[in-house]
Tab-separated table of C-alpha atoms in Angstrom:
chain	number	residue	atom	x	y	z
P	1	UNK	CA	10.513	-55.084	-47.983
P	2	UNK	CA	13.330	-55.832	-50.444
P	3	UNK	CA	12.486	-59.563	-50.225
P	4	UNK	CA	9.030	-59.030	-51.759
P	5	UNK	CA	10.049	-56.374	-54.288
P	6	UNK	CA	10.868	-57.896	-57.703
P	7	UNK	CA	14.446	-57.233	-58.771
P	8	UNK	CA	13.203	-55.649	-62.002
P	9	UNK	CA	11.547	-52.898	-59.951
P	10	UNK	CA	15.003	-51.796	-58.841
P	11	UNK	CA	15.582	-50.191	-55.454
P	12	UNK	CA	14.521	-47.058	-53.640
P	13	UNK	CA	17.307	-44.566	-52.855
P	14	UNK	CA	18.503	-44.643	-49.258
P	15	UNK	CA	21.291	-43.366	-47.038
P	16	UNK	CA	23.696	-40.815	-48.519
P	17	UNK	CA	21.997	-41.123	-51.917
P	18	UNK	CA	18.618	-40.192	-50.452
P	19	UNK	CA	20.168	-37.320	-48.497
P	20	UNK	CA	21.624	-35.948	-51.711
P	21	UNK	CA	18.225	-36.194	-53.393
P	22	UNK	CA	16.476	-34.381	-50.557
P	23	UNK	CA	19.060	-31.579	-50.799
P	24	UNK	CA	18.768	-31.184	-54.568
P	25	UNK	CA	17.540	-27.779	-55.764
P	26	UNK	CA	15.317	-29.710	-58.183
P	27	UNK	CA	13.563	-31.707	-55.457
P	28	UNK	CA	10.311	-30.465	-53.921
P	29	UNK	CA	10.138	-31.654	-50.281
P	30	UNK	CA	6.485	-30.667	-49.962
P	31	UNK	CA	5.480	-32.801	-52.949
P	32	UNK	CA	7.977	-35.541	-52.145
P	33	UNK	CA	9.144	-35.601	-55.765
P	34	UNK	CA	11.475	-33.971	-58.247
P	35	UNK	CA	9.998	-30.935	-59.967
P	36	UNK	CA	9.922	-30.246	-63.688
P	37	UNK	CA	11.331	-27.102	-65.330
P	38	UNK	CA	7.677	-26.335	-66.131
P	39	UNK	CA	4.696	-27.973	-64.400
P	40	UNK	CA	3.794	-31.190	-66.203
P	41	UNK	CA	0.768	-33.444	-65.815
P	42	UNK	CA	1.389	-37.142	-66.460
P	43	UNK	CA	-2.214	-38.075	-67.277
P	44	UNK	CA	-5.449	-36.702	-68.733
P	45	UNK	CA	-6.448	-33.222	-67.639
P	46	UNK	CA	-9.813	-31.410	-67.763
P	47	UNK	CA	-10.774	-30.921	-71.387
P	48	UNK	CA	-8.229	-33.468	-72.605
P	49	UNK	CA	-10.237	-36.651	-72.231
P	50	UNK	CA	-10.916	-38.978	-69.318
P	51	UNK	CA	-8.801	-41.839	-68.029
P	52	UNK	CA	-11.415	-44.237	-69.374
P	53	UNK	CA	-11.064	-42.753	-72.847
P	54	UNK	CA	-7.296	-42.986	-72.551
P	55	UNK	CA	-7.360	-46.670	-71.645
P	56	UNK	CA	-9.832	-47.441	-74.431
P	57	UNK	CA	-7.585	-45.649	-76.931
P	58	UNK	CA	-4.568	-47.609	-75.722
P	59	UNK	CA	-6.443	-50.896	-76.112
P	60	UNK	CA	-7.239	-50.271	-79.781
P	61	UNK	CA	-4.957	-52.141	-82.157
P	62	UNK	CA	-5.792	-50.659	-85.562
P	63	UNK	CA	-2.812	-48.939	-87.141
P	64	UNK	CA	-0.553	-49.550	-84.159
P	65	UNK	CA	1.974	-51.965	-85.671
P	66	UNK	CA	3.809	-52.264	-88.995
P	67	UNK	CA	2.087	-54.141	-91.792
P	68	UNK	CA	5.242	-56.146	-92.546
P	69	UNK	CA	8.703	-56.905	-91.179
P	70	UNK	CA	10.737	-53.861	-90.168
P	71	UNK	CA	13.897	-53.739	-92.327
P	72	UNK	CA	16.707	-54.142	-89.822
P	73	UNK	CA	20.323	-53.622	-90.889
P	74	UNK	CA	23.224	-55.321	-89.170
P	75	UNK	CA	25.753	-52.498	-88.781
P	76	UNK	CA	29.384	-52.899	-89.750
P	77	UNK	CA	31.313	-50.950	-87.131
P	78	UNK	CA	34.691	-52.541	-87.743
P	79	UNK	CA	36.255	-49.298	-89.003
P	80	UNK	CA	35.996	-45.995	-87.098
P	81	UNK	CA	33.981	-43.119	-88.572
P	82	UNK	CA	35.887	-41.196	-91.211
P	83	UNK	CA	34.665	-37.847	-89.875
P	84	UNK	CA	35.075	-38.641	-86.176
P	85	UNK	CA	31.343	-39.001	-85.371
P	86	UNK	CA	28.950	-41.807	-86.244
P	87	UNK	CA	25.510	-42.632	-84.851
P	88	UNK	CA	23.760	-46.001	-85.020
P	89	UNK	CA	20.096	-46.066	-84.000
P	90	UNK	CA	19.387	-49.540	-82.621
P	91	UNK	CA	15.663	-48.950	-82.057
P	92	UNK	CA	13.485	-46.831	-79.750
P	93	UNK	CA	15.838	-44.583	-77.696
P	94	UNK	CA	18.906	-46.838	-77.944
P	95	UNK	CA	21.760	-45.219	-79.872
P	96	UNK	CA	25.447	-46.049	-80.143
P	97	UNK	CA	27.465	-42.861	-80.577
P	98	UNK	CA	31.072	-43.128	-81.745
P	99	UNK	CA	32.570	-39.769	-80.965
P	100	UNK	CA	36.213	-38.735	-81.302
P	101	UNK	CA	37.505	-42.275	-80.812
P	102	UNK	CA	35.209	-43.023	-77.879
P	103	UNK	CA	31.990	-45.056	-77.752
P	104	UNK	CA	28.862	-44.125	-75.783
P	105	UNK	CA	25.697	-46.230	-75.579
P	106	UNK	CA	22.494	-44.318	-74.783
P	107	UNK	CA	19.431	-45.896	-73.095
P	108	UNK	CA	20.273	-49.512	-73.975
P	109	UNK	CA	17.208	-51.763	-74.104
P	110	UNK	CA	18.052	-55.106	-75.721
P	111	UNK	CA	15.288	-57.138	-74.057
P	112	UNK	CA	12.267	-58.503	-75.900
P	113	UNK	CA	9.813	-56.448	-73.815
P	114	UNK	CA	9.948	-53.083	-72.050
P	115	UNK	CA	8.325	-54.394	-68.897
P	116	UNK	CA	9.164	-55.651	-65.415
P	117	UNK	CA	7.946	-59.077	-66.557
P	118	UNK	CA	9.258	-61.385	-69.292
P	119	UNK	CA	5.762	-62.666	-70.133
P	120	UNK	CA	3.802	-59.410	-70.453
P	121	UNK	CA	4.175	-55.824	-71.607
P	122	UNK	CA	5.014	-54.079	-74.894
P	123	UNK	CA	6.990	-56.388	-77.169
P	124	UNK	CA	9.421	-55.120	-79.779
P	125	UNK	CA	8.371	-54.984	-83.432
P	126	UNK	CA	11.822	-55.843	-84.745
P	127	UNK	CA	14.864	-57.782	-83.629
P	128	UNK	CA	17.844	-56.010	-82.123
P	129	UNK	CA	20.130	-55.060	-85.038
P	130	UNK	CA	23.279	-56.216	-83.247
P	131	UNK	CA	23.561	-58.565	-80.262
P	132	UNK	CA	24.737	-56.816	-77.136
P	133	UNK	CA	27.835	-58.987	-76.950
P	134	UNK	CA	28.937	-57.834	-80.422
P	135	UNK	CA	28.813	-54.088	-79.792
P	136	UNK	CA	32.507	-53.934	-79.010
P	137	UNK	CA	34.218	-51.824	-76.321
P	138	UNK	CA	32.274	-49.076	-74.579
P	139	UNK	CA	33.490	-46.045	-72.658
P	140	UNK	CA	30.163	-44.984	-71.145
P	141	UNK	CA	26.547	-46.057	-70.858
P	142	UNK	CA	24.174	-43.109	-70.465
P	143	UNK	CA	20.689	-43.545	-68.981
P	144	UNK	CA	18.060	-40.799	-69.313
P	145	UNK	CA	15.608	-42.093	-66.662
P	146	UNK	CA	14.317	-45.255	-65.051
P	147	UNK	CA	11.265	-46.160	-67.170
P	148	UNK	CA	11.345	-49.690	-68.583
P	149	UNK	CA	11.740	-48.617	-72.204
P	150	UNK	CA	14.962	-46.770	-71.253
P	151	UNK	CA	16.429	-48.813	-68.391
P	152	UNK	CA	16.326	-52.597	-68.799
P	153	UNK	CA	17.546	-54.850	-65.995
P	154	UNK	CA	18.576	-57.756	-68.237
P	155	UNK	CA	20.597	-55.429	-70.478
P	156	UNK	CA	22.357	-53.806	-67.505
P	157	UNK	CA	23.230	-57.196	-66.036
P	158	UNK	CA	24.650	-58.475	-69.335
P	159	UNK	CA	26.658	-55.285	-69.821
P	160	UNK	CA	28.070	-55.618	-66.319
P	161	UNK	CA	28.882	-59.337	-66.409
P	162	UNK	CA	29.963	-60.083	-69.952
P	163	UNK	CA	30.076	-57.133	-72.333
P	164	UNK	CA	31.720	-54.181	-70.584
P	165	UNK	CA	32.367	-54.972	-66.907
P	166	UNK	CA	34.350	-51.774	-66.311
P	167	UNK	CA	32.143	-49.352	-68.253
P	168	UNK	CA	30.981	-46.187	-66.529
P	169	UNK	CA	27.218	-45.700	-66.145
P	170	UNK	CA	26.203	-42.021	-66.225
P	171	UNK	CA	22.718	-41.691	-64.743
P	172	UNK	CA	20.401	-39.084	-63.217
P	173	UNK	CA	20.270	-38.668	-59.467
P	174	UNK	CA	18.708	-41.670	-57.697
P	175	UNK	CA	18.934	-44.123	-60.624
P	176	UNK	CA	22.144	-45.536	-59.173
P	177	UNK	CA	20.058	-47.381	-56.567
P	178	UNK	CA	18.607	-49.581	-59.327
P	179	UNK	CA	22.028	-50.269	-60.836
P	180	UNK	CA	23.605	-51.211	-57.521
P	181	UNK	CA	20.833	-53.721	-56.852
P	182	UNK	CA	21.583	-55.264	-60.249
P	183	UNK	CA	25.279	-55.667	-59.502
P	184	UNK	CA	26.927	-52.481	-60.790
P	185	UNK	CA	29.617	-51.309	-58.337
P	186	UNK	CA	29.199	-47.848	-56.895
P	187	UNK	CA	32.550	-46.722	-58.314
P	188	UNK	CA	31.250	-47.467	-61.843
P	189	UNK	CA	28.274	-45.122	-61.438
P	190	UNK	CA	28.335	-41.358	-62.024
P	191	UNK	CA	25.058	-40.093	-60.565
P	192	UNK	CA	24.274	-36.530	-61.610
P	193	UNK	CA	21.803	-33.775	-60.866
P	194	UNK	CA	20.851	-31.379	-63.650
P	195	UNK	CA	23.783	-29.210	-64.797
P	196	UNK	CA	26.353	-31.558	-63.242
P	197	UNK	CA	29.045	-33.217	-65.365
P	198	UNK	CA	31.422	-36.138	-65.269
P	199	UNK	CA	34.537	-36.876	-67.332
P	200	UNK	CA	35.335	-40.206	-68.967
P	201	UNK	CA	37.942	-41.029	-71.601
P	202	UNK	CA	38.222	-37.399	-72.714
P	203	UNK	CA	34.444	-36.884	-72.958
P	204	UNK	CA	32.355	-34.530	-70.823
P	205	UNK	CA	28.919	-35.929	-70.018
P	206	UNK	CA	26.421	-33.396	-68.630
P	207	UNK	CA	22.935	-34.088	-67.301
P	208	UNK	CA	20.604	-31.392	-68.636
P	209	UNK	CA	16.937	-30.686	-67.799
P	210	UNK	CA	13.976	-32.541	-69.294
P	211	UNK	CA	10.219	-32.412	-68.710
P	212	UNK	CA	9.059	-35.879	-67.722
P	213	UNK	CA	8.658	-38.127	-64.657
P	214	UNK	CA	10.041	-41.346	-63.172
P	215	UNK	CA	9.005	-44.665	-61.681
P	216	UNK	CA	9.338	-48.451	-61.851
P	217	UNK	CA	7.457	-49.811	-58.849
P	218	UNK	CA	3.724	-49.893	-58.202
P	219	UNK	CA	4.026	-47.253	-55.480
P	220	UNK	CA	7.023	-45.307	-56.664
P	221	UNK	CA	8.045	-42.351	-54.492
P	222	UNK	CA	9.187	-40.215	-57.467
P	223	UNK	CA	12.683	-39.970	-56.034
P	224	UNK	CA	14.694	-40.619	-59.170
P	225	UNK	CA	15.478	-37.817	-61.565
P	226	UNK	CA	15.030	-37.750	-65.341
P	227	UNK	CA	17.420	-35.941	-67.687
P	228	UNK	CA	18.498	-35.153	-71.201
P	229	UNK	CA	22.231	-35.369	-71.920
P	230	UNK	CA	24.998	-33.390	-73.576
P	231	UNK	CA	28.164	-35.259	-74.542
P	232	UNK	CA	31.172	-33.175	-75.568
P	233	UNK	CA	34.325	-34.619	-77.067
P	234	UNK	CA	37.503	-32.892	-78.227
P	235	UNK	CA	35.996	-32.245	-81.668
P	236	UNK	CA	32.272	-33.114	-81.606
P	237	UNK	CA	29.161	-32.634	-79.490
P	238	UNK	CA	25.920	-34.607	-79.362
P	239	UNK	CA	22.635	-34.345	-77.459
P	240	UNK	CA	20.178	-37.053	-76.357
P	241	UNK	CA	16.740	-35.897	-75.223
P	242	UNK	CA	15.551	-38.956	-73.324
P	243	UNK	CA	11.811	-38.519	-72.791
P	244	UNK	CA	10.525	-34.980	-72.494
P	245	UNK	CA	7.731	-32.604	-73.221
P	246	UNK	CA	8.586	-29.387	-75.008
P	247	UNK	CA	9.795	-26.496	-72.839
P	248	UNK	CA	11.725	-23.273	-73.534
P	249	UNK	CA	14.791	-24.574	-71.708
P	250	UNK	CA	16.024	-26.302	-74.862
P	251	UNK	CA	17.307	-22.920	-76.032
P	252	UNK	CA	19.272	-22.551	-72.794
P	253	UNK	CA	20.798	-26.016	-73.261
P	254	UNK	CA	21.780	-25.113	-76.813
P	255	UNK	CA	23.324	-21.834	-75.716
P	256	UNK	CA	25.367	-23.442	-72.930
P	257	UNK	CA	26.356	-26.775	-74.464
P	258	UNK	CA	25.812	-26.404	-78.221
P	259	UNK	CA	25.932	-26.047	-81.045
P	260	UNK	CA	25.686	-29.811	-81.482
P	261	UNK	CA	26.804	-31.851	-84.448
P	262	UNK	CA	23.769	-34.078	-83.947
P	263	UNK	CA	20.776	-34.289	-81.635
P	264	UNK	CA	18.852	-37.459	-80.843
P	265	UNK	CA	15.342	-36.175	-80.136
P	266	UNK	CA	12.178	-37.962	-78.952
P	267	UNK	CA	9.383	-37.733	-81.544
P	268	UNK	CA	7.172	-40.747	-80.717
P	269	UNK	CA	4.734	-42.046	-78.064
P	270	UNK	CA	2.894	-38.710	-77.901
P	271	UNK	CA	-0.820	-38.209	-77.241
P	272	UNK	CA	-3.407	-35.584	-76.362
P	273	UNK	CA	-3.812	-37.558	-73.141
P	274	UNK	CA	-0.276	-36.648	-71.969
P	275	UNK	CA	0.831	-33.536	-73.903
P	276	UNK	CA	3.220	-32.282	-71.204
P	277	UNK	CA	5.619	-35.234	-71.031
P	278	UNK	CA	6.234	-36.346	-74.644
P	279	UNK	CA	6.819	-34.171	-77.697
P	280	UNK	CA	4.974	-34.422	-80.972
P	281	UNK	CA	7.173	-34.621	-84.093
P	282	UNK	CA	6.620	-30.920	-84.757
P	283	UNK	CA	7.641	-30.070	-81.201
P	284	UNK	CA	10.677	-32.316	-81.569
P	285	UNK	CA	11.811	-30.366	-84.628
P	286	UNK	CA	11.185	-27.109	-82.761
P	287	UNK	CA	13.279	-28.368	-79.822
P	288	UNK	CA	16.030	-29.364	-82.237
P	289	UNK	CA	16.122	-25.856	-83.668
P	290	UNK	CA	16.221	-24.393	-80.148
P	291	UNK	CA	19.126	-26.680	-79.307
P	292	UNK	CA	21.115	-25.737	-82.399
P	293	UNK	CA	21.167	-29.455	-82.925
P	294	UNK	CA	22.941	-29.919	-86.257
P	295	UNK	CA	21.616	-33.166	-87.770
P	296	UNK	CA	18.387	-34.479	-86.252
P	297	UNK	CA	18.106	-38.192	-85.429
P	298	UNK	CA	14.482	-38.933	-84.426
P	299	UNK	CA	14.269	-41.489	-81.600
P	300	UNK	CA	11.630	-43.116	-79.392
P	301	UNK	CA	9.514	-44.547	-82.178
P	302	UNK	CA	9.151	-47.662	-84.338
P	303	UNK	CA	10.102	-50.368	-81.812
P	304	UNK	CA	7.381	-50.544	-79.146
P	305	UNK	CA	3.657	-49.770	-79.133
P	306	UNK	CA	3.356	-47.157	-76.377
P	307	UNK	CA	0.760	-44.645	-77.626
P	308	UNK	CA	-2.486	-44.435	-79.656
P	309	UNK	CA	-0.918	-42.955	-82.783
P	310	UNK	CA	-0.234	-44.934	-85.957
P	311	UNK	CA	3.032	-46.854	-86.070
P	312	UNK	CA	4.648	-44.857	-88.898
P	313	UNK	CA	3.137	-41.468	-88.034
P	314	UNK	CA	6.136	-40.122	-86.040
P	315	UNK	CA	8.536	-40.653	-88.954
P	316	UNK	CA	6.126	-39.240	-91.538
P	317	UNK	CA	5.386	-36.116	-89.527
P	318	UNK	CA	9.041	-35.602	-88.590
P	319	UNK	CA	10.145	-35.809	-92.226
P	320	UNK	CA	7.568	-33.176	-93.176
P	321	UNK	CA	8.344	-30.868	-90.237
P	322	UNK	CA	12.098	-31.125	-90.801
P	323	UNK	CA	11.715	-30.284	-94.500
P	324	UNK	CA	9.489	-27.316	-93.645
P	325	UNK	CA	11.957	-26.067	-91.031
P	326	UNK	CA	15.079	-26.519	-93.126
P	327	UNK	CA	16.444	-29.141	-90.724
P	328	UNK	CA	18.840	-31.871	-91.889
P	329	UNK	CA	17.296	-35.078	-90.580
P	330	UNK	CA	18.439	-38.690	-90.778
P	331	UNK	CA	15.722	-41.338	-90.440
P	332	UNK	CA	17.689	-44.567	-90.749
P	333	UNK	CA	16.515	-48.134	-90.609
P	334	UNK	CA	17.244	-49.737	-87.238
P	335	UNK	CA	20.936	-50.581	-87.245
P	336	UNK	CA	21.864	-48.329	-90.174
P	337	UNK	CA	24.926	-46.243	-89.212
P	338	UNK	CA	25.476	-42.738	-90.543
P	339	UNK	CA	27.902	-39.875	-90.134
P	340	UNK	CA	26.291	-36.455	-89.567
P	341	UNK	CA	29.059	-34.782	-91.585
P	342	UNK	CA	28.331	-36.858	-94.695
P	343	UNK	CA	26.877	-35.021	-97.713
P	344	UNK	CA	23.896	-37.381	-97.848
P	345	UNK	CA	21.942	-38.903	-94.985
P	346	UNK	CA	19.656	-41.959	-94.703
P	347	UNK	CA	16.194	-40.520	-95.349
P	348	UNK	CA	14.642	-43.031	-97.755
P	349	UNK	CA	11.046	-43.371	-96.471
P	350	UNK	CA	11.361	-47.083	-95.743
P	351	UNK	CA	8.539	-46.896	-93.203
P	352	UNK	CA	6.005	-46.144	-95.949
P	353	UNK	CA	6.438	-49.626	-97.407
P	354	UNK	CA	5.233	-51.218	-94.176
P	355	UNK	CA	2.840	-48.492	-93.012
P	356	UNK	CA	0.065	-49.631	-90.738
P	357	UNK	CA	-3.314	-50.251	-92.400
P	358	UNK	CA	-5.522	-47.184	-92.671
P	359	UNK	CA	-7.963	-46.516	-89.871
P	360	UNK	CA	-10.209	-43.699	-88.724
P	361	UNK	CA	-8.667	-41.175	-86.288
P	362	UNK	CA	-9.103	-41.986	-82.599
P	363	UNK	CA	-9.113	-39.673	-79.575
P	364	UNK	CA	-5.671	-38.970	-78.235
P	365	UNK	CA	-3.941	-40.323	-81.329
P	366	UNK	CA	-1.944	-37.363	-82.521
P	367	UNK	CA	-1.270	-35.321	-79.420
P	368	UNK	CA	-0.779	-31.564	-79.377
P	369	UNK	CA	-1.812	-29.434	-82.323
P	370	UNK	CA	-3.132	-31.171	-85.453
P	371	UNK	CA	-0.346	-31.772	-87.964
P	372	UNK	CA	-0.402	-30.725	-91.570
P	373	UNK	CA	-0.528	-33.564	-94.057
P	374	UNK	CA	2.929	-35.086	-94.124
P	375	UNK	CA	4.637	-34.983	-97.509
P	376	UNK	CA	6.726	-37.987	-98.517
P	377	UNK	CA	10.335	-37.623	-97.487
P	378	UNK	CA	12.831	-37.166	-100.321
P	379	UNK	CA	14.575	-40.328	-101.414
P	380	UNK	CA	18.321	-40.099	-100.805
P	381	UNK	CA	20.657	-43.062	-100.832
P	382	UNK	CA	22.023	-43.953	-97.393
P	383	UNK	CA	25.558	-42.766	-96.778
P	384	UNK	CA	28.335	-45.310	-97.279
P	385	UNK	CA	30.999	-45.320	-94.596
P	386	UNK	CA	34.452	-44.379	-95.827
P	387	UNK	CA	37.224	-46.808	-94.867
P	388	UNK	CA	39.557	-45.748	-92.106
P	389	UNK	CA	42.266	-47.320	-89.998
P	390	UNK	CA	40.861	-48.944	-86.859
P	391	UNK	CA	41.816	-47.531	-83.482
P	392	UNK	CA	40.901	-49.060	-80.122
P	393	UNK	CA	38.481	-47.250	-77.851
P	394	UNK	CA	39.821	-46.152	-74.509
P	395	UNK	CA	38.271	-47.786	-71.462
P	396	UNK	CA	36.402	-45.495	-69.118
C-alpha cells in the first residue's frame, strides 16, 4: 500500500504509535477517530447551506485575493530581542518565536502551494519573507496538525537535511508517522497527547486542546491528533492556536499555562459552512481574552485563499474587535518582527492599500455572527528593534 501512496500524503500510524493512539483518552474507538473537546462538524449542517452551495462559494474569485503586491519585509534577526521575546510572522500560521535565547518555529510552510501536489492547490499570495536556509539555528519546530497549510513535506525535508538536522519536532500524537516517512529520526520527534509536555533547551512545550480535525490522504482514518501549543521559557510564555473553532476550554488553558506574553491566534479561513472548526476574528479576540494572551498576533490569514471571505476581511475585523475589547494587537506585514513588550506595535493598516475589489456578499463568506462594520485600525509606527549583543541559540 505504501508503494502507491504519494509521499506527500505521509504515513498512517502503526505499531507502538498506533497502540498509543488507541489508548489515548481523547480517542473514540467507536468512531475510529480522535474526539474534540466539544462536538464539531467539519462541513455544512442543516440550516447552514448545502455542500453544493459551499463548493460554488469556494469557486468564486471576487474579493478573494489582494489587489496589489503584498508588502513583504525581509526581517533582520542578527541581534537578539532586547526584551527577551520577539515574534516574526512569516505568513499564514508560520511564526518564528525567539524566546529567552531560544528559537521556535511554528507550523513552517515555505512551499509555493499548500497541497500534496506541486502543480495544483492554493498558491501563496506573497513570497516567503526569509528563505528557510537563512532562518538561523532552531531549537524546536512545533506542528499543530497535519493539514497541508500547516505541515509541508518539502519544508520538513529541507529542515532535516540542510537547515537544522538535529532540531526537535514537537507534534501531536500520530503526526510522527508522517515525519518518519520524510526522513526525520524517531529520536528527533516528541509526539504528544493533549496536556503532555516535553522539554528542550530550557523551554517547556505543552500540547493543549483545540477544536478541529486531521487528514492528508484521500481516505484518512482520522488517527492523527490536532493541538494548540503553550511554550514556556524561563521568563516568557507564548501560545499558538493552530486551527480551531471557539470553545470554552481556552479559559482553562489560560488558567493552567498563562498568562501569556503573546498569543498567536487563528482569525482567518472561517465560514458559515464550517463554523465549528475555524474561528471568526471576533471569536479569535474572545479566545485571546480567555487565554489571558497578552499581545495578540493574528495568524492564518493573508497568504492562501482557503475560504469565501474577502482577502483583507480577517485583519479589518480583528483590528476592530481588538480595539473594542481593549486588546493590544500587532498586525505586522509578513516578515516584520516585533517585540510584545515594546511600547508601540506594528498596526498600520497596510492591508487596506491592497484590499480586494468590492463585491456583493456571498453565502458562507463571513462565518458565525455578522460583524459590525470594521473601523480603520489606528496608525502606529512599527517598533524598531533595539540593538543587543548577539548570543548563540542552544541546540535542542
